[in-house]
Coordinates of C-alpha atoms in Angstrom, one line a residue:
X1 CA 105.9 100.0 202.8
X2 CA 109.0 101.8 201.4
X3 CA 107.4 101.4 197.9
X4 CA 104.3 103.4 198.8
X5 CA 103.9 106.6 196.7
X6 CA 103.8 108.9 199.8
X7 CA 106.9 107.5 201.3
X8 CA 108.8 107.6 198.0
X9 CA 107.9 111.3 197.7
X10 CA 109.2 112.0 201.2
X11 CA 112.4 110.0 200.5
X12 CA 113.1 112.0 197.2
X13 CA 112.5 115.3 199.0
X14 CA 115.1 114.3 201.6
X15 CA 117.6 113.3 198.9
X16 CA 117.1 116.6 197.1
X17 CA 117.6 118.6 200.4
X18 CA 120.8 116.7 201.2
X19 CA 122.2 117.3 197.7
X20 CA 121.3 121.0 197.8
X21 CA 123.1 121.4 201.2
X22 CA 126.2 119.3 200.3
X23 CA 126.8 121.2 197.1
X24 CA 126.4 124.6 198.8
X25 CA 123.5 125.5 196.6
X26 CA 121.2 126.2 199.6
X27 CA 123.8 128.7 200.9
X28 CA 124.1 130.4 197.6
X29 CA 120.3 130.8 197.4
X30 CA 120.1 132.2 200.9
X31 CA 122.9 134.7 200.2
X32 CA 121.3 135.7 196.9
X33 CA 118.0 136.4 198.6
X34 CA 119.7 138.7 201.2
X35 CA 121.5 140.7 198.4
X36 CA 118.9 140.8 195.6
X37 CA 115.2 140.7 195.1
X38 CA 113.3 137.4 194.3
X39 CA 113.0 138.0 190.5
X40 CA 116.8 138.3 190.1
X41 CA 117.3 135.1 192.2
X42 CA 115.0 133.1 189.8
X43 CA 116.9 134.5 186.8
X44 CA 120.3 133.5 188.4
X45 CA 119.0 130.0 189.2
X46 CA 117.8 129.5 185.6
X47 CA 121.1 130.9 184.1
X48 CA 123.3 128.6 186.2
X49 CA 121.2 125.5 185.4
X50 CA 120.8 124.7 189.1
X51 CA 117.8 122.4 188.6
X52 CA 119.5 120.4 185.8
X53 CA 122.6 120.0 188.0
X54 CA 120.5 118.7 190.9
X55 CA 118.8 116.1 188.6
X56 CA 122.2 115.0 187.2
X57 CA 123.7 114.6 190.6
X58 CA 120.7 112.6 191.8
X59 CA 121.0 110.2 188.9
X60 CA 124.7 109.7 189.6
X61 CA 124.2 109.4 193.3
X62 CA 124.4 106.0 195.1
X63 CA 122.5 107.3 198.1
X64 CA 119.3 105.3 198.8
X65 CA 119.3 103.7 195.4
X66 CA 116.9 101.1 196.7
X67 CA 114.4 103.8 197.3
X68 CA 114.8 105.3 193.9
X69 CA 114.6 102.0 192.2
X70 CA 111.2 101.0 193.7
X71 CA 108.8 99.7 191.1
X72 CA 106.3 102.1 189.8
X73 CA 102.8 101.7 191.2
X74 CA 99.7 102.4 189.2
X75 CA 98.3 105.8 190.2
X76 CA 94.9 105.8 191.9
X77 CA 92.1 106.2 189.5
X78 CA 90.0 109.2 190.5
X79 CA 86.3 109.3 190.3
X80 CA 85.2 110.8 186.9
X81 CA 84.0 114.4 187.3
X82 CA 80.6 113.5 186.0
X83 CA 80.2 111.0 188.9
X84 CA 81.8 113.2 191.6
X85 CA 78.9 114.4 193.7
X86 CA 79.2 115.5 197.3
X87 CA 77.9 112.9 199.7
X88 CA 78.1 110.1 197.2
X89 CA 80.1 106.9 197.7
X90 CA 81.1 104.5 194.9
X91 CA 82.4 101.0 194.6
X92 CA 85.3 101.2 192.2
X93 CA 86.0 98.0 190.2
X94 CA 89.2 98.1 188.2
X95 CA 89.7 95.3 185.8
X96 CA 93.4 95.0 185.0
X97 CA 94.2 91.7 183.3
X98 CA 92.8 88.5 181.8
X99 CA 94.9 85.3 181.7
X100 CA 94.7 81.7 180.7
X101 CA 91.9 81.9 178.1
X102 CA 93.4 78.9 176.5
X103 CA 90.6 78.4 174.0
X104 CA 91.9 81.5 172.2
X105 CA 95.6 80.7 172.0
X106 CA 95.4 80.8 168.3
X107 CA 92.9 83.5 167.3
X108 CA 92.3 83.3 163.6
X109 CA 88.8 84.8 163.5
X110 CA 89.5 88.3 164.6
X111 CA 87.1 87.7 167.5
X112 CA 86.7 90.0 170.5
X113 CA 85.9 89.6 174.2
X114 CA 83.7 92.0 176.1
X115 CA 83.1 92.0 179.8
X116 CA 79.7 92.9 181.3
X117 CA 79.4 93.8 185.0
X118 CA 76.2 93.8 187.0
X119 CA 76.0 95.1 190.6
X120 CA 73.1 96.5 192.6
X121 CA 71.0 96.2 189.5
X122 CA 73.3 98.5 187.4
X123 CA 74.9 97.2 184.2
X124 CA 78.2 98.3 182.7
X125 CA 80.3 97.0 179.8
X126 CA 83.9 97.2 178.9
X127 CA 85.3 98.1 175.5
X128 CA 85.8 95.0 173.2
X129 CA 89.3 93.6 173.3
X130 CA 91.0 91.0 171.0
X131 CA 90.1 87.5 172.0
X132 CA 93.4 85.9 173.0
X133 CA 95.1 83.9 175.8
X134 CA 95.8 87.1 177.7
X135 CA 93.1 89.6 176.7
X136 CA 94.2 93.2 177.4
X137 CA 91.3 94.2 179.7
X138 CA 91.9 97.7 181.2
X139 CA 88.6 99.0 182.5
X140 CA 87.2 100.7 185.6
X141 CA 83.6 100.7 186.6
X142 CA 81.9 102.8 189.3
X143 CA 78.8 101.6 191.1
X144 CA 77.0 104.2 193.3
X145 CA 76.3 102.7 196.8
X146 CA 74.8 105.8 198.3
X147 CA 71.3 104.3 198.5
X148 CA 72.6 101.3 200.4
X149 CA 74.2 103.6 203.0
X150 CA 70.9 105.4 203.4
X151 CA 68.9 102.2 203.9
X152 CA 71.3 100.7 206.3
X153 CA 74.8 99.3 206.8
X154 CA 77.0 98.3 203.9
X155 CA 78.0 95.2 205.7
X156 CA 74.5 93.7 205.5
X157 CA 74.0 94.3 201.7
X158 CA 74.1 90.9 200.0
X159 CA 74.2 92.1 196.4
X160 CA 77.0 90.5 194.5
X161 CA 79.2 91.7 191.6
X162 CA 78.5 89.5 188.6
X163 CA 81.0 89.5 185.7
X164 CA 80.1 87.9 182.4
X165 CA 82.3 87.6 179.3
X166 CA 80.8 87.5 175.9
X167 CA 82.8 86.3 172.8
X168 CA 81.9 87.9 169.5
X169 CA 83.1 86.3 166.3
X170 CA 84.3 88.2 163.2
X171 CA 80.8 87.6 161.7
X172 CA 79.1 89.2 164.7
X173 CA 77.8 86.0 166.4
X174 CA 77.9 86.2 170.2
X175 CA 78.6 83.5 172.6
X176 CA 78.3 83.6 176.4
X177 CA 81.8 82.4 177.3
X178 CA 81.6 82.4 181.1
X179 CA 80.8 84.1 184.3
X180 CA 82.0 84.6 187.8
X181 CA 80.6 86.2 190.9
X182 CA 82.3 88.0 193.8
X183 CA 81.1 89.5 197.1
X184 CA 82.4 93.1 196.9
X185 CA 82.2 93.5 200.7
X186 CA 85.6 91.9 200.9
X187 CA 87.0 95.4 200.4
X188 CA 85.2 97.0 203.4
X189 CA 88.0 96.1 205.9
X190 CA 90.8 97.5 203.7
X191 CA 91.3 101.2 202.9
X192 CA 93.5 100.4 199.9
X193 CA 91.0 98.0 198.4
X194 CA 91.2 94.3 197.7
X195 CA 93.1 92.6 194.7
X196 CA 91.3 89.5 193.5
X197 CA 92.1 86.8 191.0
X198 CA 88.8 85.3 189.8
X199 CA 88.2 82.1 187.9
X200 CA 85.7 82.4 185.0
X201 CA 83.7 79.2 184.6
X202 CA 82.2 78.2 181.3
X203 CA 78.5 77.7 180.5
X204 CA 76.4 74.8 179.0
X205 CA 78.8 72.1 177.9
X206 CA 81.7 73.8 179.6
X207 CA 79.8 74.3 182.8
X208 CA 82.2 74.1 185.8
X209 CA 85.2 74.2 183.6
X210 CA 87.6 77.2 183.9
X211 CA 87.8 79.2 180.7
X212 CA 90.1 81.9 182.1
X213 CA 91.2 84.2 185.0
X214 CA 90.4 87.8 185.7
X215 CA 92.4 90.1 187.9
X216 CA 90.6 93.1 189.4
X217 CA 90.8 95.5 192.4
X218 CA 87.7 96.6 194.3
X219 CA 87.7 99.5 196.7
X220 CA 85.5 102.2 198.2
X221 CA 85.8 105.8 196.9
X222 CA 86.0 107.8 199.1
X223 CA 87.3 105.4 201.7
X224 CA 85.1 104.7 204.7
X225 CA 85.9 107.1 207.6
X226 CA 85.6 104.2 210.0
X227 CA 87.0 101.0 208.7
X228 CA 85.1 97.9 209.4
X229 CA 87.2 95.4 211.2
X230 CA 88.2 92.1 209.5
X231 CA 86.7 90.1 212.4
X232 CA 83.3 91.8 212.2
X233 CA 83.3 91.4 208.4
X234 CA 84.3 87.7 208.6
X235 CA 81.7 87.1 211.2
X236 CA 78.9 88.7 209.1
X237 CA 79.8 86.7 206.0
X238 CA 80.0 83.4 207.9
X239 CA 76.6 84.1 209.5
X240 CA 75.0 84.8 206.2
X241 CA 76.6 81.7 204.7
X242 CA 75.3 79.5 207.5
X243 CA 71.9 81.0 207.3
X244 CA 71.7 80.4 203.5
X245 CA 72.9 76.8 203.9
X246 CA 70.2 76.2 206.6
X247 CA 67.5 77.7 204.5
X248 CA 68.5 75.6 201.5
X249 CA 68.7 72.5 203.7
X250 CA 65.2 73.1 205.0
X251 CA 63.8 73.8 201.6
X252 CA 65.4 70.7 200.1
X253 CA 63.8 68.6 202.9
X254 CA 60.5 70.3 202.2
X255 CA 60.6 69.7 198.4
X256 CA 61.6 66.0 198.9
X257 CA 58.5 65.5 201.0
X258 CA 56.4 67.6 198.6
X259 CA 57.7 65.4 195.7
X260 CA 56.9 62.2 197.4
X261 CA 53.3 63.4 198.1
X262 CA 53.0 64.4 194.5
X263 CA 54.1 61.0 193.3
X264 CA 51.8 59.2 195.7
X265 CA 48.7 61.0 194.2
X266 CA 48.9 59.1 190.9
X267 CA 51.5 56.7 189.4
X268 CA 51.4 58.5 186.1
X269 CA 53.0 61.6 187.8
X270 CA 56.4 59.9 187.5
X271 CA 56.3 60.7 183.7
X272 CA 55.3 64.3 184.1
X273 CA 57.8 67.2 183.5
X274 CA 57.8 68.8 186.9
X275 CA 61.0 70.9 187.1
X276 CA 61.5 72.6 190.5
X277 CA 65.2 73.2 190.3
X278 CA 67.6 74.2 187.5
X279 CA 71.2 75.3 187.1
X280 CA 72.3 78.8 186.2
X281 CA 75.3 79.8 184.1
X282 CA 77.4 80.0 187.2
X283 CA 76.8 76.3 187.9
X284 CA 74.6 77.0 190.9
X285 CA 71.4 75.1 191.6
X286 CA 68.5 77.5 191.6
X287 CA 64.8 77.2 192.4
X288 CA 63.1 78.0 189.0
X289 CA 61.1 80.8 190.6
X290 CA 64.3 82.6 191.4
X291 CA 65.1 82.9 187.7
X292 CA 62.2 85.4 187.3
X293 CA 61.5 88.9 188.5
X294 CA 59.0 91.5 187.4
X295 CA 60.7 93.9 185.0
X296 CA 59.3 97.4 184.2
X297 CA 60.8 99.7 181.6
X298 CA 59.6 102.8 179.7
X299 CA 61.2 101.3 176.6
X300 CA 58.4 98.7 176.3
X301 CA 55.0 100.1 175.8
X302 CA 52.7 97.1 176.2
X303 CA 52.6 93.3 176.8
X304 CA 52.4 92.7 173.0
X305 CA 55.4 94.9 172.4
X306 CA 57.2 92.9 175.1
X307 CA 56.5 89.7 173.1
X308 CA 57.6 91.3 169.9
X309 CA 60.9 92.5 171.5
X310 CA 61.7 89.1 173.0
X311 CA 60.9 87.3 169.8
X312 CA 63.5 89.4 167.9
X313 CA 66.3 88.2 170.1
X314 CA 68.1 85.4 168.2
X315 CA 67.3 81.9 169.4
X316 CA 70.1 79.3 169.6
X317 CA 67.6 76.4 169.4
X318 CA 64.0 76.2 168.3
X319 CA 63.0 73.8 171.0
X320 CA 64.4 71.8 173.9
X321 CA 66.1 68.5 173.2
X322 CA 63.8 65.5 172.8
X323 CA 62.9 63.4 175.8
X324 CA 61.1 64.2 179.1
X325 CA 63.3 67.1 180.2
X326 CA 64.0 70.7 179.3
X327 CA 67.6 72.1 179.2
X328 CA 69.5 71.4 182.4
X329 CA 71.1 74.8 182.5
X330 CA 69.1 78.0 182.2
X331 CA 70.7 81.4 181.6
X332 CA 69.9 84.4 183.9
X333 CA 68.2 87.4 182.6
X334 CA 71.5 89.4 182.6
X335 CA 73.4 86.7 180.8
X336 CA 70.7 86.3 178.2
X337 CA 70.6 90.1 177.5
X338 CA 74.3 90.6 177.2
X339 CA 74.8 87.6 174.9
X340 CA 71.8 88.8 172.8
X341 CA 70.9 85.2 172.1
X342 CA 69.7 82.2 174.0
X343 CA 67.5 79.1 174.1
X344 CA 63.7 78.9 174.4
X345 CA 63.9 78.9 178.2
X346 CA 65.8 82.2 178.3
X347 CA 63.2 83.8 176.0
X348 CA 60.4 82.6 178.2
X349 CA 62.0 83.8 181.4
X350 CA 62.5 87.3 180.0
X351 CA 59.0 87.5 178.5
X352 CA 57.3 86.3 181.7
X353 CA 59.3 88.8 183.7
X354 CA 58.2 91.6 181.4
X355 CA 54.5 90.5 181.5
X356 CA 54.7 90.4 185.3
X357 CA 56.0 94.0 185.1
X358 CA 52.7 94.8 183.4
X359 CA 50.9 93.2 186.4
X360 CA 49.6 90.3 184.4
X361 CA 49.0 87.0 186.0
X362 CA 51.9 85.3 184.1
X363 CA 53.5 81.9 184.3
X364 CA 56.1 79.9 182.5
X365 CA 54.7 76.6 181.4
X366 CA 56.6 73.3 181.1
X367 CA 55.0 70.6 178.9
X368 CA 55.2 69.2 175.4
X369 CA 54.4 70.1 171.8
X370 CA 52.0 68.4 169.5
X371 CA 55.0 66.5 168.1
X372 CA 55.7 65.1 171.6
X373 CA 59.0 67.0 172.4
X374 CA 59.3 68.8 175.7
X375 CA 58.8 72.5 175.4
X376 CA 58.5 75.8 177.4
X377 CA 56.2 78.7 176.8
X378 CA 54.4 81.5 178.7
X379 CA 50.8 81.7 179.9
X380 CA 48.7 84.6 181.2
X381 CA 45.4 84.0 183.0
X382 CA 42.5 86.4 182.7
X383 CA 40.1 87.2 185.6
X384 CA 37.9 84.2 184.7
X385 CA 40.9 81.9 184.6
X386 CA 40.9 81.6 180.8
X387 CA 44.5 81.1 179.6
X388 CA 46.3 83.0 176.8
X389 CA 49.5 81.3 175.6
X390 CA 52.5 83.2 174.3
X391 CA 55.2 81.7 172.1
X392 CA 58.4 83.6 173.2
X393 CA 60.3 82.6 170.1
X394 CA 57.7 83.8 167.5
X395 CA 55.8 86.4 169.6
X396 CA 52.5 84.7 168.6
X397 CA 49.6 84.6 171.0
X398 CA 47.0 81.8 171.2
X399 CA 43.6 82.3 172.8
X400 CA 40.6 80.0 173.3
X401 CA 39.5 78.6 169.9
X402 CA 42.9 78.8 168.3
X403 CA 44.7 75.7 167.1
X404 CA 47.5 75.2 169.6
X405 CA 51.0 73.9 168.9
X406 CA 51.1 72.6 172.5
X407 CA 49.9 69.2 173.7
X408 CA 50.4 68.9 177.5
X409 CA 51.2 71.1 180.6
X410 CA 52.8 69.5 183.6
X411 CA 53.8 72.5 185.8
X412 CA 53.6 76.3 185.8
X413 CA 55.5 78.8 187.8
X414 CA 56.3 82.5 188.3
X415 CA 58.4 84.5 190.7
X416 CA 56.2 83.7 193.7
X417 CA 54.4 80.5 192.9
X418 CA 54.9 77.0 191.6
X419 CA 52.1 74.6 190.7
X420 CA 52.3 71.0 189.5
X421 CA 49.4 69.5 187.5
X422 CA 47.6 66.8 189.5
X423 CA 44.6 66.4 187.2
X424 CA 44.0 62.9 185.7
X425 CA 45.0 64.2 182.2
X426 CA 47.7 66.7 181.4
X427 CA 46.3 67.4 177.9
X428 CA 45.7 71.1 177.4
X429 CA 42.2 70.4 176.0
X430 CA 41.2 68.8 179.3
X431 CA 43.1 70.9 181.9
X432 CA 41.3 73.3 184.2
X433 CA 43.4 76.4 185.1
X434 CA 42.0 77.2 188.6
X435 CA 45.5 77.2 190.1
X436 CA 44.2 77.8 193.6
X437 CA 42.3 74.5 193.7
X438 CA 44.4 71.9 195.5
X439 CA 42.6 69.0 193.8
X440 CA 43.7 70.3 190.4
X441 CA 47.2 71.8 191.1
X442 CA 49.6 71.0 193.9
X443 CA 51.4 74.2 195.0
X444 CA 54.8 74.7 196.6
X445 CA 54.4 76.7 199.7
X446 CA 54.7 80.4 198.9
X447 CA 56.3 81.0 202.3
X448 CA 59.0 78.4 201.5
X449 CA 59.6 80.2 198.1
X450 CA 59.8 83.5 199.9
X451 CA 62.3 82.1 202.4
X452 CA 64.6 81.0 199.5
X453 CA 64.2 84.5 197.9
X454 CA 65.4 86.1 201.2
X455 CA 68.9 84.6 200.5
X456 CA 68.9 85.5 196.8
X457 CA 70.5 88.6 195.4
X458 CA 67.2 90.3 194.4
X459 CA 68.8 93.7 193.5
X460 CA 70.6 92.1 190.5
X461 CA 67.2 90.8 189.3
X462 CA 65.8 94.3 189.0
X463 CA 68.0 95.1 186.0
X464 CA 67.3 98.0 183.6
X465 CA 67.0 97.5 179.9
X466 CA 69.4 99.6 177.8
X467 CA 68.0 101.8 175.0
X468 CA 68.7 101.1 171.4
X469 CA 71.7 103.1 170.1
X470 CA 71.1 102.3 166.4
X471 CA 70.0 105.1 164.1
X472 CA 67.3 103.3 162.2
X473 CA 66.9 105.7 159.3
X474 CA 70.6 106.3 158.6
X475 CA 71.4 102.6 159.0
X476 CA 68.5 101.6 156.7
X477 CA 69.7 104.0 154.0
X478 CA 73.2 102.5 154.2
X479 CA 71.8 99.0 154.0
X480 CA 69.7 99.9 151.0
X481 CA 72.8 101.2 149.2
X482 CA 74.7 98.0 149.8
X483 CA 71.7 95.8 148.8
X484 CA 71.3 97.7 145.5
X485 CA 74.9 96.9 144.8
X486 CA 74.4 93.2 145.6
X487 CA 71.3 93.0 143.4
X488 CA 73.1 94.7 140.5
X489 CA 76.0 92.2 140.8
X490 CA 73.7 89.3 140.9
X491 CA 71.8 90.5 137.8
X492 CA 75.0 91.1 135.9
X493 CA 75.9 87.4 136.4
X494 CA 72.7 86.7 134.5
X495 CA 73.5 89.3 131.8
X496 CA 70.6 91.5 133.0
X497 CA 70.6 95.3 133.3
X498 CA 69.3 97.0 136.5
X499 CA 67.0 100.0 136.6
X500 CA 65.5 101.4 139.8
X501 CA 62.2 103.2 140.3
X502 CA 62.7 105.5 143.3
X503 CA 59.0 106.4 143.5
X504 CA 58.0 102.8 143.8
X505 CA 60.7 102.3 146.5
X506 CA 59.0 105.0 148.6
X507 CA 55.5 103.4 148.1
X508 CA 56.7 100.2 149.8
X509 CA 56.9 102.0 153.2
X510 CA 53.2 101.7 154.0
X511 CA 53.2 98.0 153.3
X512 CA 56.2 97.4 155.7
X513 CA 54.5 99.5 158.4
X514 CA 51.4 97.4 158.2
X515 CA 53.5 94.2 158.4
X516 CA 55.2 95.4 161.6
X517 CA 52.0 96.6 163.3
X518 CA 50.5 93.2 162.6
X519 CA 53.5 91.4 164.1
X520 CA 53.7 93.7 167.1
X521 CA 50.0 94.2 167.9
X522 CA 48.8 90.9 166.7
X523 CA 46.0 92.5 164.6
X524 CA 45.5 92.5 160.9
X525 CA 45.8 96.0 159.4
X526 CA 43.8 97.0 156.4
X527 CA 46.3 98.3 153.9
X528 CA 43.9 99.8 151.4
X529 CA 46.1 103.0 150.9
X530 CA 49.0 100.9 149.8
X531 CA 46.9 99.0 147.3
X532 CA 45.4 102.2 145.9
X533 CA 48.9 103.8 145.7
X534 CA 50.2 100.8 143.7
X535 CA 47.3 100.8 141.3
X536 CA 47.8 104.6 140.8
X537 CA 51.6 104.5 140.4
X538 CA 52.0 101.4 138.3
X539 CA 51.1 102.2 134.6
X540 CA 48.3 100.5 132.9
X541 CA 49.4 97.3 131.2
X542 CA 52.2 96.7 133.8
X543 CA 52.5 94.0 136.4
X544 CA 53.6 94.6 140.0
X545 CA 55.3 92.0 142.2
X546 CA 56.4 92.3 145.8
X547 CA 58.1 90.2 148.4
X548 CA 58.5 91.2 152.1
X549 CA 61.1 89.6 154.4
X550 CA 61.9 90.2 158.1
X551 CA 65.1 89.7 160.0
X552 CA 66.5 90.2 163.5
X553 CA 69.9 91.3 162.4
X554 CA 71.6 93.9 160.1
X555 CA 74.1 91.7 158.2
X556 CA 73.2 92.7 154.7
X557 CA 75.1 89.9 153.0
X558 CA 73.4 87.3 155.1
X559 CA 70.1 89.0 154.5
X560 CA 70.7 88.8 150.7
X561 CA 71.8 85.1 150.9
X562 CA 68.7 84.2 152.9
X563 CA 66.4 86.0 150.5
X564 CA 68.0 84.3 147.5
X565 CA 67.2 81.0 149.0
X566 CA 63.5 81.8 148.5
X567 CA 62.4 80.8 145.1
X568 CA 59.9 83.7 144.9
X569 CA 62.4 86.3 145.9
X570 CA 65.2 84.9 143.7
X571 CA 62.8 85.0 140.7
X572 CA 61.9 88.6 141.5
X573 CA 65.5 89.7 141.8
X574 CA 66.6 88.0 138.6
X575 CA 63.4 88.7 136.6
X576 CA 63.5 90.2 133.2
X577 CA 60.9 91.8 131.0
X578 CA 59.9 94.9 129.0
X579 CA 60.6 98.1 130.8
X580 CA 61.4 96.3 134.0
X581 CA 62.1 98.5 137.0
X582 CA 63.1 97.3 140.5
X583 CA 62.4 98.7 143.9
X584 CA 63.6 97.9 147.4
X585 CA 62.9 99.5 150.8
X586 CA 64.4 98.7 154.2
X587 CA 62.8 99.8 157.4
X588 CA 64.4 99.1 160.8
X589 CA 62.2 99.0 164.0
X590 CA 64.5 99.4 167.1
X591 CA 63.8 97.7 170.4
X592 CA 65.8 97.8 173.7
X593 CA 69.3 96.2 173.9
X594 CA 70.0 97.0 170.3
X595 CA 67.5 94.4 169.2
X596 CA 65.9 95.2 165.8
X597 CA 63.2 94.1 163.5
X598 CA 64.6 94.7 160.0
X599 CA 62.1 94.6 157.2
X600 CA 63.3 94.3 153.6
X601 CA 60.8 94.5 150.8
X602 CA 61.6 93.8 147.2
X603 CA 59.3 94.8 144.3
X604 CA 59.4 95.2 140.5
X605 CA 57.1 96.4 137.7
X606 CA 57.2 95.4 134.1
X607 CA 55.1 95.6 131.0
X608 CA 52.9 92.6 130.3
X609 CA 53.2 91.1 126.8
X610 CA 50.3 88.9 125.8

């Protein structure tokens, strides 16, 4: 192409050479070099403005104007120095434009878009950009594919590039706007890479509806020494597609037969909540087992810390809609993490994956609550088959003898197994949990599940959790300063003065620590030291009052509003009395993915007047 950068350079060099020759400048330089030394030649060229004259003549020239007027091409983005390692190869994903995000034609909320990329289990995120019809995305990601080359051929790697867009409102509320998926191997037969226009499809109520378009270029850096032919690449992709379709066809035939056998066992089975398939945020039908994968991370210390972490991720609904079904669309682990909120199913999938990572015999349960509504939760089985139930929304555990909030269980599953309850009663109080007994539980063939997993992008299920980037101590100090101001303003509206007791503020820390340990470990902590400290610090004849509250966000105004809705807290903040002094303490416990448990404790002391 005449517009290629290399050819444009050669064309400009030729034009400069022609102008230097036609104007006699070349001869003058040759003559000067014969008569003087090189230093004097350079001085003469500078004094006579030879270079400026060449540039002026080139601008006025009509020679090869079509070459000079070629549109500028974006320069190739080099590999960042920190990634440039000898022998490494990278997949470069350059996001250049967003278009047709029509839901944000009139953006009055100062919202932002952020794109999250997942490939080969590695996660990357773009900078937030204004939410508008044509969001100005301009980002480049690099995914190292060196390990793929060592294990085998690039052409046989079935890992996909998953792109997810999250919309964040001005108030900080996140919404999973949409996702798209692309096979990055499309660039293997092109040294210059492949330019793609991808349609982003919406989730939940907008599932299958286009919410926008993304333009990106994918290429190999450095380029492959031996380019893969288009015919070979096309043949490989078609073979994989045909094999996947055949596997899905055979599995569908198997599950139809399996379902008919299950219904034939007992007529009441038609009313049980047995969910083998679901739909992900891409609108693809998935075996529910494929939505799970054992996750291991050094950022989570134990199974109970995993439950605490998951429970602190905001929940968009407290339970599934009424009726004999759970949500029709389930969000993948990646989509749930980047959105930082999700429904009960998303919480259960993440918690079960983390528990599997701790080598616990873990399952997602589908059944109903005491109130009769359908629900999803997590179960672990001990060596004797005794179940422990985990509420993924609250983090609470229920063992034998506890009062359970659940009524029935119809099926359980994990990443390798699926079991449907075939017992006469599906009431938890009557269920036997020997999952290996065919007369009690009907299993889907593990070989059939493994066959489906063979066509799944398993590398993107082995995602890595990101560490928390929040400074808990500095952030807590800032929030305390803001909260003091809000309390002072509130008290001024009631014509009350405000006096703080800094020593009492510090004494609240042990109480908060005990509360968090109790929530995270599930054990009651004796807090005798705090009680003794309060008795010692609070003067004789004074009364002490305290109120703890815990939140999963750091919006101090929202925290204050929620606290003021509590009659106990509101009375404490607006209390009045002799020698009244107030105290507050905020403590932030960070978890992965910038998830937090934010404790706020209010207290006051005042003299009792009989």
